[in-house]
Every structure is written in structure tokens, then in C-alpha cells.
Amino acid sequence: MKLIALDVDGTLLNSNHEISQKTRRAIIKSLEEGHKVVIVSGRPTKAINHIAKELSLDKYGGLISAFNGGTIINYETGHELTNHTLDLDLAKEIIKESRKLDIDVLIPKNKTMISYRDNKYLDLEKEILGFETEVRENIIENIDFNPNKLLLASDKKTLDELIPVLEKKYGKKTSLVRSQDFYYEVMPKGLSKGNSLLEIAEYYNMEQKDIIAFGDQMNDKTMIEIAGVGIAMANAIEAIKEIADYITLSNDEDGVANYLEKFVLKGTYNE
């Protein structure tokens, strides 16, 4: 039995933000054969639920690891296994510092993405993930919950310049990862997709060597590293390909299904 960990954007979903029929069927066939499936994403839980439903995790059982491992939920039962959040005072300090640097800060809360001003990243979250959006101009005074993460957004060049500053100031207090060229995520210390897979393996009483992890971006690095087999998509960034045990086809070529057919599935199935 294997624990199959699937990143969402750029891995499970193709460029049209859809799961192909071939990939969907291969994953369901894996579940039918007794393997465990977990969706591991930087997205909030509510932006993953429909994907879990499409993969029949409610029928066969399966977990969602949202916020890069910040929250782990049994999709079938709705039971929350873990929920890690940032200290509120620390979150406010980072928001304040980011505003000085003219970086857009996005804060997810349930199905809403909050920011201190209108920006294109809010529009992107609304268009792609279906978030409701909210602008709170006095955001530091108006945040009254411990966020699972902060999403710092800017153009690639700006983030390239500012990341070393943020890492020096907050690297010992938080976990920091770049999930896209334009997104830099601030999470609770010690949090990562990889660590969430270790928690999940323990939950299922499985060994680390039986973890198979698929990914394409830097926030997938830890799970590619800890997995018994770490698999990079052909469309993955070079840093992920360099550490992967195997490179499969791209997300537009059914890369997940291609690997499962070759190395995991026993029987034939209808696509």
C-alpha cells in the first residue's frame, strides 16, 4: 500500500485548471486498489474540497493537507487532524513590514481572501480559486484571528530583491517558501508539505518509504525530499527536477496517471 501525495496547481490540474479524465480515473483506480491519497496544497481547505469530491475521496477515504500542511482534514468524515496558525502579533508585525515594502498581503480566512487594498492578486484568487474578496484598509487593526498563513505578492523582480530581507528578519520565527514567481508564503515555524506527510504517514501507520509525492514548485520541495519516491512533473522548475527521484510527463500530458500506470496500478481500467 502506498501513500500518494498530490500537489494541485501545476501537478494534478492541467493548464485549464482541470483534472483530466485519464488522471482522475488513475487516481480512483489507486484508491480502489487500497492505496491512500492525500491532496497537498498551499490552497485553503475550501478551495480544495471540490477537487477531493471529484476524486471520490468521500467514497474511498482520503485526506486534504491545506495551507502547505497547516491544516490536515479527513475529507470523508470532516475531522480536523491538525490546524497550525501564525501568532497574531507576529502576523501583524509582518503585515506592517510588508506594507512598508509596498508588497501586497493576502490573508485567507475560510472562503475569503483579505487584503489592505484592491490588487490584481485578489482578482486572480477570485477568478482561479473562486474566493470571495475583502478589502480592509486598516488591516492591522482589523485582523482578529490567527491566520494559517500570509501570502506576500509582488512581481518576480521585487520578490527576488526582498526575500533575503524577509528571511533574515523572520526566518527564525516562521517557515517561508516561494510557491510561485509572484507569491511568497509565510507560515508557522516548522510547517511544510513534507512534515505534513510525515504526520499523515503516522496517522495511517505507514512507513516513510511508502510515500509517493508529485510536485512542481518550491513549496513541494520538502515533500519531494521526504518521500520514498519524489516525482517532479516535466513542467516543474529545475530545482525540483534536480532533487526528484523520477521525472514524469507534464501536467498537460497526464503525468500523474502516467506514473501510476507504470509503477503503482496492478490491473487495467477504463479511462
CSV table of N, CA, C and O in Angstrom, one decimal, residues 197-241:
chain,number,residue,atom,x,y,z
A,197,LEU,N,3.2,15.3,5.5
A,197,LEU,CA,3.2,13.9,5.0
A,197,LEU,C,3.7,13.0,6.1
A,197,LEU,O,3.2,11.8,6.2
A,198,LEU,N,4.7,13.4,6.9
A,198,LEU,CA,5.1,12.5,8.0
A,198,LEU,C,4.0,12.4,9.0
A,198,LEU,O,3.8,11.3,9.5
A,199,GLU,N,3.3,13.4,9.3
A,199,GLU,CA,2.1,13.3,10.2
A,199,GLU,C,1.1,12.4,9.6
A,199,GLU,O,0.5,11.6,10.4
A,200,ILE,N,0.8,12.5,8.3
A,200,ILE,CA,-0.2,11.6,7.7
A,200,ILE,C,0.3,10.2,7.6
A,200,ILE,O,-0.6,9.3,7.8
A,201,ALA,N,1.5,9.9,7.3
A,201,ALA,CA,2.0,8.6,7.3
A,201,ALA,C,1.9,7.9,8.7
A,201,ALA,O,1.5,6.7,8.8
A,202,GLU,N,2.1,8.7,9.8
A,202,GLU,CA,1.9,8.2,11.1
A,202,GLU,C,0.4,7.9,11.4
A,202,GLU,O,0.1,6.9,12.0
A,203,TYR,N,-0.4,8.8,10.9
A,203,TYR,CA,-1.9,8.6,11.0
A,203,TYR,C,-2.3,7.3,10.4
A,203,TYR,O,-3.2,6.6,11.0
A,204,TYR,N,-1.8,7.0,9.2
A,204,TYR,CA,-2.2,5.8,8.5
A,204,TYR,C,-1.3,4.5,9.0
A,204,TYR,O,-1.5,3.5,8.4
A,205,ASN,N,-0.4,4.8,9.9
A,205,ASN,CA,0.6,3.7,10.3
A,205,ASN,C,1.3,3.2,9.1
A,205,ASN,O,1.5,1.9,8.9
A,206,MET,N,1.8,4.1,8.3
A,206,MET,CA,2.6,3.7,7.1
A,206,MET,C,4.1,4.2,7.3
A,206,MET,O,4.4,5.1,8.0
A,207,GLU,N,5.0,3.5,6.5
A,207,GLU,CA,6.4,3.9,6.6
A,207,GLU,C,6.7,5.0,5.6
A,207,GLU,O,6.0,5.1,4.5
A,208,GLN,N,7.7,5.8,5.9
A,208,GLN,CA,8.1,6.9,5.0
A,208,GLN,C,8.4,6.4,3.6
A,208,GLN,O,8.2,7.1,2.6
A,209,LYS,N,9.0,5.2,3.5
A,209,LYS,CA,9.4,4.7,2.2
A,209,LYS,C,8.2,4.4,1.3
A,209,LYS,O,8.4,4.3,0.1
A,210,ASP,N,7.1,4.4,1.8
A,210,ASP,CA,5.9,4.1,1.0
A,210,ASP,C,5.1,5.3,0.6
A,210,ASP,O,4.1,5.3,0.0
A,211,ILE,N,5.8,6.5,0.8
A,211,ILE,CA,5.2,7.8,0.3
A,211,ILE,C,5.6,8.0,-1.1
A,211,ILE,O,6.8,8.0,-1.4
A,212,ILE,N,4.7,8.4,-2.0
A,212,ILE,CA,4.9,8.8,-3.3
A,212,ILE,C,4.4,10.2,-3.4
A,212,ILE,O,3.2,10.5,-3.1
A,213,ALA,N,5.3,11.2,-3.8
A,213,ALA,CA,4.8,12.6,-3.8
A,213,ALA,C,5.1,13.2,-5.2
A,213,ALA,O,6.2,13.1,-5.8
A,214,PHE,N,4.1,13.9,-5.7
A,214,PHE,CA,4.1,14.6,-7.0
A,214,PHE,C,4.1,16.1,-6.8
A,214,PHE,O,3.3,16.6,-6.0
A,215,GLY,N,5.0,16.8,-7.5
A,215,GLY,CA,5.0,18.3,-7.3
A,215,GLY,C,5.7,19.0,-8.4
A,215,GLY,O,6.4,18.4,-9.3
A,216,ASP,N,5.7,20.3,-8.4
A,216,ASP,CA,6.3,21.1,-9.5
A,216,ASP,C,7.0,22.4,-9.0
A,216,ASP,O,7.8,23.0,-9.7
A,217,GLN,N,6.7,22.9,-7.8
A,217,GLN,CA,7.2,24.2,-7.3
A,217,GLN,C,8.0,24.1,-6.0
A,217,GLN,O,8.0,23.0,-5.4
A,218,MET,N,8.6,25.2,-5.6
A,218,MET,CA,9.4,25.2,-4.4
A,218,MET,C,8.7,24.8,-3.1
A,218,MET,O,9.3,24.2,-2.2
A,219,ASN,N,7.4,25.1,-3.0
A,219,ASN,CA,6.7,24.6,-1.8
A,219,ASN,C,6.4,23.1,-1.8
A,219,ASN,O,5.9,22.6,-0.8
A,220,ASP,N,6.8,22.5,-2.9
A,220,ASP,CA,6.7,21.0,-3.0
A,220,ASP,C,8.1,20.3,-2.6
A,220,ASP,O,8.2,19.1,-2.5
A,221,LYS,N,9.1,21.1,-2.4
A,221,LYS,CA,10.5,20.6,-2.2
A,221,LYS,C,10.5,19.7,-1.0
A,221,LYS,O,11.1,18.6,-1.1
A,222,THR,N,10.0,20.0,0.1
A,222,THR,CA,10.1,19.2,1.3
A,222,THR,C,9.4,17.8,1.1
A,222,THR,O,9.9,16.8,1.6
A,223,MET,N,8.3,17.8,0.4
A,223,MET,CA,7.6,16.5,0.3
A,223,MET,C,8.3,15.7,-0.8
A,223,MET,O,8.3,14.4,-0.7
A,224,ILE,N,8.9,16.3,-1.8
A,224,ILE,CA,9.7,15.5,-2.7
A,224,ILE,C,10.9,14.9,-2.0
A,224,ILE,O,11.3,13.8,-2.3
A,225,GLU,N,11.5,15.7,-1.1
A,225,GLU,CA,12.7,15.2,-0.4
A,225,GLU,C,12.4,14.0,0.6
A,225,GLU,O,13.1,13.1,0.7
A,226,ILE,N,11.2,14.1,1.3
A,226,ILE,CA,11.0,13.1,2.4
A,226,ILE,C,10.3,11.9,1.8
A,226,ILE,O,10.3,10.8,2.5
A,227,ALA,N,9.7,12.0,0.6
A,227,ALA,CA,9.0,10.8,0.1
A,227,ALA,C,10.0,9.7,-0.3
A,227,ALA,O,11.1,9.9,-0.6
A,228,GLY,N,9.4,8.5,-0.2
A,228,GLY,CA,10.2,7.3,-0.6
A,228,GLY,C,10.5,7.5,-2.1
A,228,GLY,O,11.6,7.1,-2.6
A,229,VAL,N,9.5,8.0,-2.9
A,229,VAL,CA,9.8,8.3,-4.3
A,229,VAL,C,9.2,9.7,-4.5
A,229,VAL,O,8.0,10.0,-4.4
A,230,GLY,N,10.1,10.7,-4.8
A,230,GLY,CA,9.7,12.1,-5.1
A,230,GLY,C,9.6,12.2,-6.6
A,230,GLY,O,10.6,12.0,-7.3
A,231,ILE,N,8.5,12.7,-7.1
A,231,ILE,CA,8.3,12.8,-8.6
A,231,ILE,C,8.1,14.2,-9.0
A,231,ILE,O,7.2,14.9,-8.5
A,232,ALA,N,8.9,14.7,-9.9
A,232,ALA,CA,8.7,16.0,-10.5
A,232,ALA,C,7.9,15.9,-11.8
A,232,ALA,O,8.1,15.0,-12.6
A,233,MET,N,7.0,16.9,-12.0
A,233,MET,CA,6.4,17.0,-13.3
A,233,MET,C,7.4,17.5,-14.3
A,233,MET,O,8.3,18.2,-14.0
A,234,ALA,N,7.1,17.2,-15.6
A,234,ALA,CA,8.0,17.7,-16.6
A,234,ALA,C,8.0,19.2,-16.7
A,234,ALA,O,8.9,19.9,-17.1
A,235,ASN,N,6.9,19.8,-16.2
A,235,ASN,CA,6.8,21.3,-16.2
A,235,ASN,C,7.3,21.9,-14.9
A,235,ASN,O,7.2,23.1,-14.7
A,236,ALA,N,7.9,21.1,-14.0
A,236,ALA,CA,8.4,21.6,-12.8
A,236,ALA,C,9.6,22.5,-13.0
A,236,ALA,O,10.3,22.4,-14.0
A,237,ILE,N,9.8,23.4,-12.0
A,237,ILE,CA,11.0,24.2,-12.0
A,237,ILE,C,12.3,23.3,-11.9
A,237,ILE,O,12.2,22.2,-11.3
A,238,GLU,N,13.4,23.8,-12.3
A,238,GLU,CA,14.6,23.0,-12.3
A,238,GLU,C,15.0,22.5,-10.9
A,238,GLU,O,15.5,21.4,-10.8
A,239,ALA,N,14.8,23.3,-9.9
A,239,ALA,CA,15.3,23.0,-8.6
A,239,ALA,C,14.5,21.7,-8.1
A,239,ALA,O,15.1,21.0,-7.3
A,240,ILE,N,13.3,21.6,-8.5
A,240,ILE,CA,12.5,20.4,-8.1
A,240,ILE,C,12.9,19.2,-8.9
A,240,ILE,O,13.1,18.1,-8.4
A,241,LYS,N,13.2,19.4,-10.2
A,241,LYS,CA,13.7,18.2,-11.1
A,241,LYS,C,15.0,17.7,-10.5
A,241,LYS,O,15.2,16.5,-10.6
